XYZ file of C-alpha atoms in Angstrom:
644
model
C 148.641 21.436 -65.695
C 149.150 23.812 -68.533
C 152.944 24.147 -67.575
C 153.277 20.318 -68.094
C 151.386 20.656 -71.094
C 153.342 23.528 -72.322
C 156.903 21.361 -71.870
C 155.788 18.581 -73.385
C 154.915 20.469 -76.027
C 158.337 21.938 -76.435
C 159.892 18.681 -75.620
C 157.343 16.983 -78.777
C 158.800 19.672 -80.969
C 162.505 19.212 -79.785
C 162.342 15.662 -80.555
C 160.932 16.178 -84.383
C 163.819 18.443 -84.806
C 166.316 16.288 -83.575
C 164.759 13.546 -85.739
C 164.189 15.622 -88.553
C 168.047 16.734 -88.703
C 168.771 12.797 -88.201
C 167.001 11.920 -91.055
C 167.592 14.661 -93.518
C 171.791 14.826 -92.769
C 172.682 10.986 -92.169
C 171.681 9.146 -94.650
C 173.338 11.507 -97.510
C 176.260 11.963 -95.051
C 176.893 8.003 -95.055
C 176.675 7.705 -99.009
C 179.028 10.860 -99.821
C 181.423 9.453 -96.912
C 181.249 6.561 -99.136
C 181.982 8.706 -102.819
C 185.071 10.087 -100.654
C 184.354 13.772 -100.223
C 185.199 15.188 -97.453
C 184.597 18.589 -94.704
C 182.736 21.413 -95.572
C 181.593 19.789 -99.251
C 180.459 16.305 -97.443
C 178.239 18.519 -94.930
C 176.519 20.915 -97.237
C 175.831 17.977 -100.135
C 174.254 15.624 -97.126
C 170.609 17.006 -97.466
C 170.548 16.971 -100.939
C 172.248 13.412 -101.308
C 169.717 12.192 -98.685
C 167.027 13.153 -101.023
C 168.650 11.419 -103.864
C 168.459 8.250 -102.224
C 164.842 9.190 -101.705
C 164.240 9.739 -105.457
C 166.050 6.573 -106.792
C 164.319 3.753 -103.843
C 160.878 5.946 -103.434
C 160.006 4.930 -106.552
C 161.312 1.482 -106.686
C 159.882 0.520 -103.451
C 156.486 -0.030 -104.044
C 156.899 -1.774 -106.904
C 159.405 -4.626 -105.576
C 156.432 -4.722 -102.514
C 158.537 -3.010 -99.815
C 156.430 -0.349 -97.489
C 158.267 2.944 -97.037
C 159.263 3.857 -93.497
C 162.688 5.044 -91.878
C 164.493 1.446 -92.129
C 163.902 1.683 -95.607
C 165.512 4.996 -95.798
C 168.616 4.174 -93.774
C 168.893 0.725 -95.157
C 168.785 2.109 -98.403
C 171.290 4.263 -97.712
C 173.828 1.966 -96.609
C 173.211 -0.435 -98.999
C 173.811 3.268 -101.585
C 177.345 3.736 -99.716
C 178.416 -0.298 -99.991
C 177.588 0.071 -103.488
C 179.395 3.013 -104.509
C 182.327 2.195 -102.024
C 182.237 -1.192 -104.211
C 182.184 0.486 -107.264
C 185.486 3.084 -106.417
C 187.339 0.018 -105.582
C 186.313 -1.834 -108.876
C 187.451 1.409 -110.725
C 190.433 2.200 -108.814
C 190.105 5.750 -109.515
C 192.308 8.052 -107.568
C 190.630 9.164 -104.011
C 189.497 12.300 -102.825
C 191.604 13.834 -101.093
C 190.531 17.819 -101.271
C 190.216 19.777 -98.830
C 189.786 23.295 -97.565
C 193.040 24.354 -95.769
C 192.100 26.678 -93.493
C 193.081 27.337 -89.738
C 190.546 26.251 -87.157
C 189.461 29.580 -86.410
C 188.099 29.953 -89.918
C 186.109 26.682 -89.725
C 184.370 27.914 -86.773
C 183.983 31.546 -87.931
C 181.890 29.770 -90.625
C 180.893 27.138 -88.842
C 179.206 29.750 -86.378
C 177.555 31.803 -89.066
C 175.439 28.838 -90.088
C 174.430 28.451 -86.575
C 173.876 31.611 -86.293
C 171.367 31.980 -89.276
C 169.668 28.332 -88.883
C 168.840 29.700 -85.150
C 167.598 32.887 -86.690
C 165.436 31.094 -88.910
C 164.170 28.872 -86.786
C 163.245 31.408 -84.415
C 161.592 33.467 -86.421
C 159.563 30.160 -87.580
C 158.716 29.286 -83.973
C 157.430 32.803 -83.056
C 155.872 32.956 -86.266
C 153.954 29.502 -85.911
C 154.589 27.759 -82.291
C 156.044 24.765 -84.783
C 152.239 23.343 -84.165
C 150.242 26.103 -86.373
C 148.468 25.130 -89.417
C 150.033 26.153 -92.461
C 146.945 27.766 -94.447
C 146.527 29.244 -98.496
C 146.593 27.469 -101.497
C 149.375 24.352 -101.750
C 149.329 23.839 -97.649
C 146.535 21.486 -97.950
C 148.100 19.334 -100.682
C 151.523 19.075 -98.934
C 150.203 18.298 -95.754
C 147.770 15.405 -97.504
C 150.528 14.116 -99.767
C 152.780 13.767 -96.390
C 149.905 12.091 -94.490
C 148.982 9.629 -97.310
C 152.488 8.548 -97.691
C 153.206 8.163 -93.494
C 150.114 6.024 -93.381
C 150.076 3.838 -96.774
C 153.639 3.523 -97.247
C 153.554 4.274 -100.554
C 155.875 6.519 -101.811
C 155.503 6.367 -105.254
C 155.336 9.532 -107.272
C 152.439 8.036 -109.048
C 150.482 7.338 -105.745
C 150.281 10.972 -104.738
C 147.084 10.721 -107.461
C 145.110 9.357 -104.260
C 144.932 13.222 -103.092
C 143.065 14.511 -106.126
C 143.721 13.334 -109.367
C 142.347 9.751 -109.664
C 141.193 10.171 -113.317
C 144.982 11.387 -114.319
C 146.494 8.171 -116.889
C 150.104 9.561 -116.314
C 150.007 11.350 -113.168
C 153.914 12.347 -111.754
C 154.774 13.983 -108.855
C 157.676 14.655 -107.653
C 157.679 13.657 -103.632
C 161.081 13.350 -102.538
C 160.381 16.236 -99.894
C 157.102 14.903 -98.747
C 158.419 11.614 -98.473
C 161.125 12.551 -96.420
C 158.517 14.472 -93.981
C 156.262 11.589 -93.687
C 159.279 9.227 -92.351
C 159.660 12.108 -89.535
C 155.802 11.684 -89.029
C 156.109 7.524 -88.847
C 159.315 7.940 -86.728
C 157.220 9.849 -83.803
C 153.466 10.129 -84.807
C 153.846 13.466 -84.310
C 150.684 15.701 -86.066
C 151.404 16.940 -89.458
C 151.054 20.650 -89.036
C 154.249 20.168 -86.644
C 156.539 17.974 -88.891
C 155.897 20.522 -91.615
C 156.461 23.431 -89.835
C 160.040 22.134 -88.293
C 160.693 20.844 -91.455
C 160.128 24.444 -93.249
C 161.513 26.059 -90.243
C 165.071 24.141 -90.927
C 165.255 25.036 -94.830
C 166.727 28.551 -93.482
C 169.552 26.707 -91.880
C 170.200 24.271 -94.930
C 170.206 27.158 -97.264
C 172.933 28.723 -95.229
C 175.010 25.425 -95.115
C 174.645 24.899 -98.869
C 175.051 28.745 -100.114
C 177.978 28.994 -97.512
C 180.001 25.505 -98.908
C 179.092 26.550 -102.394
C 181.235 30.553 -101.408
C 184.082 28.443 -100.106
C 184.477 25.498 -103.180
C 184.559 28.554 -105.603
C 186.551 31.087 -103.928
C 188.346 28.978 -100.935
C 187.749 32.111 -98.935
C 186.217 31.234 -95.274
C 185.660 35.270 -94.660
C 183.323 35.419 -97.855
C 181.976 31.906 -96.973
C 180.908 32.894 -93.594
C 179.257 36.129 -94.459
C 177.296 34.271 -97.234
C 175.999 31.510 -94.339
C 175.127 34.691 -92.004
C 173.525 36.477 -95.015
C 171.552 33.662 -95.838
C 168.647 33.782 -93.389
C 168.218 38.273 -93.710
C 166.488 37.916 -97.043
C 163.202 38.204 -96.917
C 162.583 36.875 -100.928
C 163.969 33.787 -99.817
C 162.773 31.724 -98.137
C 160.252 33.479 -96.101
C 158.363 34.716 -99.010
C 158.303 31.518 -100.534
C 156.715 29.697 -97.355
C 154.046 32.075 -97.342
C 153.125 32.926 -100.957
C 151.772 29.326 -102.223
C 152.873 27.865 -99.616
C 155.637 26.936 -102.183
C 157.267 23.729 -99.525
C 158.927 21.515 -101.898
C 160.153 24.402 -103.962
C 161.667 26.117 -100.882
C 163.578 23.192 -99.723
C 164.764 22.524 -103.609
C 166.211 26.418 -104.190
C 168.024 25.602 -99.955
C 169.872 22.307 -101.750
C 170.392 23.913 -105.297
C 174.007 25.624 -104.477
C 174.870 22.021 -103.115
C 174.734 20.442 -106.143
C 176.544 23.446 -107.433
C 179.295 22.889 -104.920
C 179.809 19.436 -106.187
C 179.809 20.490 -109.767
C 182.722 22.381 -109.482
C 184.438 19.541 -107.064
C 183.755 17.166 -109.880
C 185.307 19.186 -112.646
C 188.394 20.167 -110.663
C 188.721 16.274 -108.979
C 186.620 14.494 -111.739
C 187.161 11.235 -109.587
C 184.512 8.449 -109.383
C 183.319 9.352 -106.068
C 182.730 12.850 -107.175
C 181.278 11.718 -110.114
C 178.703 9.307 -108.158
C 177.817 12.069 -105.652
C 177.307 15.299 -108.101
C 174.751 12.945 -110.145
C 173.019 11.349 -106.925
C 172.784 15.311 -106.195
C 171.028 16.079 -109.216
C 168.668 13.056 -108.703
C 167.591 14.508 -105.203
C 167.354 18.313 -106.528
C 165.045 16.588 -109.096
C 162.841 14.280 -106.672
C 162.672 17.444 -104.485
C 160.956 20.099 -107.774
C 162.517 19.605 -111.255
C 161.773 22.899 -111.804
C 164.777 23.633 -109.429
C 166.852 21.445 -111.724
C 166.375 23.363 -114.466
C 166.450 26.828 -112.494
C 170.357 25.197 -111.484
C 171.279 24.614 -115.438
C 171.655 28.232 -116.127
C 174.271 28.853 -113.218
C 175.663 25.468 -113.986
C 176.046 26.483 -117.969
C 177.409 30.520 -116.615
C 179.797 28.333 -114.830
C 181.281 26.023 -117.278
C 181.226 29.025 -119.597
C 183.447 31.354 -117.508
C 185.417 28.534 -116.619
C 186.561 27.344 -120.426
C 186.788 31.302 -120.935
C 189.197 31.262 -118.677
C 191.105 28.727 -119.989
C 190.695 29.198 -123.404
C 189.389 26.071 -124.248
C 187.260 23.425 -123.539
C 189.060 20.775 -122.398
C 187.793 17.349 -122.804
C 188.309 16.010 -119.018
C 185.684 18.296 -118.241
C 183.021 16.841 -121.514
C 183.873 13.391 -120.474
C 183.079 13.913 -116.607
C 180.094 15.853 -117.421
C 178.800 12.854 -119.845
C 179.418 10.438 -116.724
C 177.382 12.943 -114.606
C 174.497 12.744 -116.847
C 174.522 8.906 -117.335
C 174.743 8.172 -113.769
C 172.547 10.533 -113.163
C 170.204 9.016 -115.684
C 170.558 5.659 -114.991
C 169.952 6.087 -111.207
C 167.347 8.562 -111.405
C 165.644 6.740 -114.045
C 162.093 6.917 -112.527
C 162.105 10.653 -112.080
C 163.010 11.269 -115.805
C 160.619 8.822 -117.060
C 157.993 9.971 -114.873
C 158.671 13.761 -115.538
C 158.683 13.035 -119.143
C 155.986 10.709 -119.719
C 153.569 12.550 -116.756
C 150.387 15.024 -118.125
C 152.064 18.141 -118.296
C 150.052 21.550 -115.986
C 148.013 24.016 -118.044
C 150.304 27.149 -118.676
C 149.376 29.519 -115.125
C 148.815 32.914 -116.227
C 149.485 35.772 -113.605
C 148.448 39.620 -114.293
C 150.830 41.677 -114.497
C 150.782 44.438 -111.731
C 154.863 46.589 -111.984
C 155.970 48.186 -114.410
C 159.380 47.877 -114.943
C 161.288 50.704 -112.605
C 159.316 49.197 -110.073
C 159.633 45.728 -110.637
C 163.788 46.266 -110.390
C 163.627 48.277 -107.045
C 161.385 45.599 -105.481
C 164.109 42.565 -106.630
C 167.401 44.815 -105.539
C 165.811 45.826 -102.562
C 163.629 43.018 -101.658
C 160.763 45.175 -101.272
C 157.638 43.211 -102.775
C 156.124 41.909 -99.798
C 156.422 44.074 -97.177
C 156.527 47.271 -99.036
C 160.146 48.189 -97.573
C 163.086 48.187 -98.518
C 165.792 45.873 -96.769
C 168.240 49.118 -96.343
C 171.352 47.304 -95.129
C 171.327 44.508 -97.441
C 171.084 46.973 -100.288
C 173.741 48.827 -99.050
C 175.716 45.895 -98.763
C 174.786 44.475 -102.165
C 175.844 48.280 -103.239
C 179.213 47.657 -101.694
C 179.067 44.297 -103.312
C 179.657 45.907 -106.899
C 182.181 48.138 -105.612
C 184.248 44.742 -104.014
C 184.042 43.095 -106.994
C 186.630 45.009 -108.522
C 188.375 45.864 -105.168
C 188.746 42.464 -103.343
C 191.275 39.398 -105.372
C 189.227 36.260 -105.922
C 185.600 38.349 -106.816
C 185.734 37.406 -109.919
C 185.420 33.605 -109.492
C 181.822 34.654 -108.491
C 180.790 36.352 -112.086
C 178.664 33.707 -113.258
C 176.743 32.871 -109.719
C 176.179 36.879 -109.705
C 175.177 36.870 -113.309
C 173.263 33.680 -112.937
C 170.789 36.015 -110.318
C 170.753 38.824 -112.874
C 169.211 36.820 -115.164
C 166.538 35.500 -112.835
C 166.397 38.848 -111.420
C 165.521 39.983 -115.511
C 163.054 36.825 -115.653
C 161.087 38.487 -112.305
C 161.252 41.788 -113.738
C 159.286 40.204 -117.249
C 157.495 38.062 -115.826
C 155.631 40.191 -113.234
C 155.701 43.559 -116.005
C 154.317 41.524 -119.289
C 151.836 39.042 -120.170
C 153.353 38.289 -123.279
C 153.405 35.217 -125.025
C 157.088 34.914 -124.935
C 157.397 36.196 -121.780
C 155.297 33.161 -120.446
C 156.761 30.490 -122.417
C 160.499 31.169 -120.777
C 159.181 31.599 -117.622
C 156.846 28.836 -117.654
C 158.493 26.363 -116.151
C 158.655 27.868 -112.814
C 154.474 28.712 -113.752
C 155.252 32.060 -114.828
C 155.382 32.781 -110.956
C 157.386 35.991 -110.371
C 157.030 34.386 -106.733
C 159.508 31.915 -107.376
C 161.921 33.826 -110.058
C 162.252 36.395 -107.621
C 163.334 33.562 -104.684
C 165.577 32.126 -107.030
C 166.872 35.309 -108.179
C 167.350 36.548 -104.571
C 170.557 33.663 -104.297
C 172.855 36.147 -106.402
C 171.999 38.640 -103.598
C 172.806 37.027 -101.097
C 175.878 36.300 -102.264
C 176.808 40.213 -103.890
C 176.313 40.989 -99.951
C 178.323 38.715 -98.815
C 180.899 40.478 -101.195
C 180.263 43.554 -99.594
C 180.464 42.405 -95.763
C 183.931 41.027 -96.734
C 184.682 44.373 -98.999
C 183.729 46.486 -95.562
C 185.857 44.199 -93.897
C 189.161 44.698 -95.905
C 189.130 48.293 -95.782
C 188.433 48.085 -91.739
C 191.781 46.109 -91.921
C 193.145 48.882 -93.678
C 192.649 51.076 -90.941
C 192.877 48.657 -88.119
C 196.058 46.396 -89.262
C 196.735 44.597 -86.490
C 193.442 42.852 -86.000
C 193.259 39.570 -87.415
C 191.300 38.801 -90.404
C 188.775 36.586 -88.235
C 187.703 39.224 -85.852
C 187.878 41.552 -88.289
C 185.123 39.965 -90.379
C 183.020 39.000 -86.914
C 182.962 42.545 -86.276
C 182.060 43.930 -88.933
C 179.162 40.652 -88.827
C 178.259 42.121 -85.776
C 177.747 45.469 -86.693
C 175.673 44.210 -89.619
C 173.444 41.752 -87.229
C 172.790 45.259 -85.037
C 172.114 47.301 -87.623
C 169.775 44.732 -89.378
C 167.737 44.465 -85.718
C 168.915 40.961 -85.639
C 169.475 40.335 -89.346
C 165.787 41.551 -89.849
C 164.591 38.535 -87.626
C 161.139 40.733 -86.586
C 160.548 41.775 -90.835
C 160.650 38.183 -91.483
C 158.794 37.069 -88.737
C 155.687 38.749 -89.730
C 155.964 37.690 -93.032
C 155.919 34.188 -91.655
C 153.309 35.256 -89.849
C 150.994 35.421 -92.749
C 150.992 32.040 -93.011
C 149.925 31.199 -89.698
C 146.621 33.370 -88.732
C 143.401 30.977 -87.155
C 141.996 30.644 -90.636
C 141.048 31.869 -93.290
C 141.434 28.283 -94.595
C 141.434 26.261 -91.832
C 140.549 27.673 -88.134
C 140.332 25.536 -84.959
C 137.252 25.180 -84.321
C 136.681 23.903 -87.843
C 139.739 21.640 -86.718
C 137.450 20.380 -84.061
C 134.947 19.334 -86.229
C 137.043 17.693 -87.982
C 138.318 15.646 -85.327
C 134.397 14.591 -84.100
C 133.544 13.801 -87.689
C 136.526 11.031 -87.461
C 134.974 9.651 -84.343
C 131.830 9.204 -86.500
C 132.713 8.416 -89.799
C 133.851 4.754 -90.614
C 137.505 3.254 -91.666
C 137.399 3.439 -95.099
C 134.947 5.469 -96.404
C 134.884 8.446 -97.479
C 133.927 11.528 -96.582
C 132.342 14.047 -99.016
C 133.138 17.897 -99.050
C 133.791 21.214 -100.832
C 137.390 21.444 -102.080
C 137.448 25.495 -101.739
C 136.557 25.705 -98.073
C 139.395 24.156 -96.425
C 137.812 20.860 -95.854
C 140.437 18.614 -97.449
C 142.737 19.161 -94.372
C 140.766 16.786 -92.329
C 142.955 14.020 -93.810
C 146.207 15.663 -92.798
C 144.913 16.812 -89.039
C 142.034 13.891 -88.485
C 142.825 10.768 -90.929
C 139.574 11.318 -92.475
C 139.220 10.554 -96.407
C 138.118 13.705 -98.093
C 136.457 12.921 -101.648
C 138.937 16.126 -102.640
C 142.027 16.173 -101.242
C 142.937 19.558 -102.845
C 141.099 22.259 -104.699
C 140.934 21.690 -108.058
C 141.510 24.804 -110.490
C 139.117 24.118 -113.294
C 138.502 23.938 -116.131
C 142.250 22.408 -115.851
C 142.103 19.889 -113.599
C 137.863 18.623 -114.584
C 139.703 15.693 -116.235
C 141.733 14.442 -113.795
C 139.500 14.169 -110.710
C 137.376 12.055 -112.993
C 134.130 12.191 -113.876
C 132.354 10.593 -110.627
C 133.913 13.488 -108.338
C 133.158 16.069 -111.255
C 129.084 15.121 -111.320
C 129.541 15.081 -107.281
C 131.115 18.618 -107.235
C 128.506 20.366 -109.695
C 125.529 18.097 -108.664
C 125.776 16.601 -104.915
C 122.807 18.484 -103.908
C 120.663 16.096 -106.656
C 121.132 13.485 -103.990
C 117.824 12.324 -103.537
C 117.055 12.465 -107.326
C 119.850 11.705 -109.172
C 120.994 8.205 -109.989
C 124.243 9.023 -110.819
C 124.849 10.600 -107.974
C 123.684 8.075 -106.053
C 125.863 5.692 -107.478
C 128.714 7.579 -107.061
C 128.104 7.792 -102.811
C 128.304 3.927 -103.471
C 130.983 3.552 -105.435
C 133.271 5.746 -103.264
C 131.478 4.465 -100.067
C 130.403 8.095 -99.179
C 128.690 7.979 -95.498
C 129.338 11.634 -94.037
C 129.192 14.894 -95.696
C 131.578 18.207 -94.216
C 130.846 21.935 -94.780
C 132.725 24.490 -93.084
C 133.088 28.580 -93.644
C 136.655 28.549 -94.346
C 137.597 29.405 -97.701
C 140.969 28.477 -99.157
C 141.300 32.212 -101.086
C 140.405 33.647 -97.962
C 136.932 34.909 -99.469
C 133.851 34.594 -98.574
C 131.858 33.568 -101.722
C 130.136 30.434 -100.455
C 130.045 26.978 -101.333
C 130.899 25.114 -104.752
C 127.509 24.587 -106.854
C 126.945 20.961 -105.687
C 127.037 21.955 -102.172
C 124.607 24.550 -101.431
C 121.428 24.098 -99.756
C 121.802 20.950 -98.284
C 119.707 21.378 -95.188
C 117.100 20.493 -98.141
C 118.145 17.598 -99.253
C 115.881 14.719 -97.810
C 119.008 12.021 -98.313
C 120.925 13.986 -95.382
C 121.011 14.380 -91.587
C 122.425 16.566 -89.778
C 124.020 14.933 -86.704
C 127.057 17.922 -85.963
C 127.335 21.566 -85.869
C 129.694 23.981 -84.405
C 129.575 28.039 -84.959
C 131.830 27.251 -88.135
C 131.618 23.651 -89.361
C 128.888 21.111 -90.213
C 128.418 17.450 -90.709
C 125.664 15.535 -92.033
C 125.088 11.798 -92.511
C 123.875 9.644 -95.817
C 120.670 8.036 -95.657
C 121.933 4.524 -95.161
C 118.635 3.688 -98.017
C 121.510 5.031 -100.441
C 124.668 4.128 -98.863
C 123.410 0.285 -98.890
C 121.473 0.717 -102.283
């Protein structure tokens, strides 16, 4: 029995990865087949172009009364391609015709570093979580809601996601291109959400390589460098495995994995400024937006290093490249219209403040030698990143590189200010990625990736040196295969456990709270609501048991007391009042309140108790207890003040 369990377990998760890649690659792959790009380029800019159709219809949809599921993404999408295939006609523009000319063996030497780094990464994912573990800290909670909300409503609005905890926000915006996405794999096979997020997360590995990888070979046209970038991609432990587990940061991750796509086409644009380019590198910068504008902005400083270097080196600025960019931006505009308006016009987050804990010699060894979370250094890539700076004068073609390398300094400077002062200047140039060292040091941790790639390649030229009469190709896989033993399978067990950290039973959520969770839906009524503390992991019984939590997240006040409105506020400081307070009554009413759900988890992993509203109610004569377990609780609401 438990072996026929345990298969179709595996075969449940084998199927949302299958479905997962399906819907993540094809729809962007039919729409830039459509703008006329081509191999490597059309591959890598898929996932992000797929989440640009998200970010122009998921808006839309609601609003012209059309329910959100996977025929509206793939309809969509073709309807995207017919479009812009109508639109190159109308033009006439000349086609796109670039591509990379390289022998076969170099398309699969790259081709099989990618595979080789998504399988890393998604084994270090499965023995990190089963692909069924629940995700726990902080964000977890609100990604998993937002995903189960949208699967079951339809909705995919950015505006919608205000359901989860902000339903007194006027102008609430968030950006859900990556939770929509997730929930069509959750409508495609019902699967539970712990499982579609953790394949879904366990994949962003893989598209990182594929993106970083196509972005090496569009600059530099090398498939040696492009290769060892793709392997690279999944050894870093900054990125993305830090950023899975500190936060859980999921809609950030996946934007940083697409962000050297939209670089990729960028360049393609400005060297082939067709109108298929042209379409595609501003449907790109749509989905990098839908996915975390803070992303989009993180890619303007590369994307300004670039254009920089590359008038530099010509000596002037010519005005092909102003008038393409201007296109970019209108289309770009015009298409993505809902995600400007709603970033602009949306309530903007209270500035985060972090406390400083480096000072500054400390700060730089943890970013060059990706120390910070596990308290080790990654010795190989640093050596490699070492030889990096010695390549870049060594190897031809380096320098096309400067402003991606420089473009990582400068968010490797950002991590080293942001996590050494608490400055007010300091904060206000880091504050739109929160003034989270986190996240400048995952962003920061691309340039690396790439500087090593340098120096696999650099290691590799002088082995031909010695060795002259082995070709280039196994030249480079050799010395990748020295690397891969020397790195204990590209440190595969290093970023494992820090995976790992986001997977224990608990703090937040454990299972046997999980089974509570799952009798309290047998017991509390379709559409109601269920009342609870937002702090004590509670709020993931809509994600794992389609229950209605009155919080849907854990508020951070006194930030967010406006914009879970004042009936939830009262409920949160004064539920206990129940039997004497009018107010509070009314509110049980009004947000048809019939169950209430403690547990001892605790979304900081503390142990401090409940929120003020929510202590002591074994007292309160309005409640009955009617569940317990060892770590969970659920009472019922006199029916006297459910009916009124």
């Amino acid at each position: 029995m438990g072996g026929k369990y345990m298969i179709g377990a595996a075969f449940a998760v084998a199927m949302t990865a299958a479905v997962y890649l399906l819907v993540v690659i094809v729809p962007g792959f039919v729409i830039g087949f459509s703008t006329g790009i081509r191999g490597w380029l059309l591959a890598g800019a898929s996932p992000v172009l797929t989440y640009g159709v998200v970010g122009i219809v998921g808006p839309l949809a609601p609003i012209v009364g059309i329910r959100w599921n996977a025929l509206t993404l793939f309809a969509a999408s073709v309807l995207c391609a017919a479009v812009v295939y109508g639109v190159r006609r109308l033009i006439n523009r000349p086609q796109e015709r670039v591509a990379l000319d390289w022998p076969r063996s170099r398309h699969w030497m790259a081709a099989g570093a990618v595979v080789v780094a998504t399988g890393v990464g998604l084994l270090a994912m499965l023995r990190a979580s089963g692909f069924t573990a629940i995700p726990q800290w902080w964000d977890a909670e609100f990604h998993a809601n937002a995903v189960r909300f949208i699967a079951d409503t339809g909705n995919s609005s950015p505006a919608a996601l205000a359901a989860i905890n902000s339903t007194g926000s006027a102008s609430f915006f968030y950006p859900n291109a990556y939770h929509v996405l997730d929930a069509t794999v959750a409508q495609i096979g019902g699967w539970s959400i712990p499982q579609v997020l953790d394949v879904s997360n366990g994949f962003q590995i893989g598209l990182f390589s594929l993106s970083i990888s196509v972005l090496v070979a569009e600059i530099t046209k090398r498939p040696g460098l492009a290769a060892a970038a793709g392997l690279l991609a999944c050894a870093f432990t900054q990125f993305p495995y830090d950023t899975l587990t500190w936060g859980p940061l999921f809609p950030f991750t996946a934007g940083v994995a697409l962000s050297p796509a939209f670089l990729a086409l960028l360049s393609r644009v400005l060297t082939t400024p067709t109108t298929g380019t042209v379409i595609a590198t501003a449907l790109a910068g749509v989905g990098l937006t839908a996915v975390h504008p803070s992303i989009t902005i993180a890619a303007a400083i590369p994307a300004a290093l670039f254009l920089a270097q590359r008038w530099i080196s010509a000596r002037k600025v010519p005005m092909t490249d102003l008038r393409t960019l201007l296109l970019v931006a209108v289309v770009g505009g015009v298409t993505g219209i809902f995600q400007v308006l709603g970033v602009l016009t949306a309530t903007g987050g209270a500035a985060v403040t972090w406390t400083p804990g480096l000072n500054a010699a400390a700060a730089a060894t943890q970013f060059a030698t990706g120390s910070r979370s596990t308290g080790l250094p990654a010795v190989w890539l640093t050596v490699l990143c070492a030889a990096g700076l010695v390549g870049l004068f060594l190897v031809r073609g380096m320098a096309k590189l400067t402003w991606w390398l420089v473009a990582g300094a400068v968010f490797g400077l950002l991590f080293v200010l942001d996590a050494t002062s608490g400055a007010a200047w300091v904060q206000a140039i880091t504050r739109p990625w929160w003034n989270d060292s986190w996240r400048l040091y995952a962003i920061g941790a691309m340039g690396l990736v790439v500087l090593a790639a340098v120096g696999l390649v650099t290691v590799a030229n002088l082995l031909s040196r010695l060795v002259p009469k082995l070709p280039s190709v196994m030249v480079v896989s050799l010395v990748a295969l020295l690397v891969i033993i020397a790195t204990k399978g590209l440190y595969l067990n290093r970023n494992t456990e820090r995976l790992a950290v986001a997977f224990p039973d608990g703090p937040v959520v454990t299972h046997t709270e999980q089974n509570a969770m799952l009798e309290l839906a047998k017991l509390a009524p379709a559409g109601s609501m269920v009342m609870n503390d937002p702090y004590d992991g509670s709020p993931w019984m809509w994600a794992l048991a389609d229950v209605h939590p009155v919080f849907g997240h854990a508020p951070i006040f006194p930030n967010d007391a406006e914009a879970i409105g004042p009936q939830r506020l009262h409920l949160f400081q004064s539920f206990n009042r129940l039997d004497t307070d009018p107010a509070v009554q009314a509110a049980v009413r009004d947000l048809h309140i019939e169950y209430v759900f403690l547990s001892d988890g605790s979304i900081t992993g503390s142990t401090a108790g409940h929120s003020p509203g929510l202590t002591g109610l074994d007292q309160v004569k309005g409640l009955t207890l009617v569940y317990r377990n060892s770590q969970a609780q659920v009472y019922r609401v006199s029916s006297q003040i459910v009916d009124g």
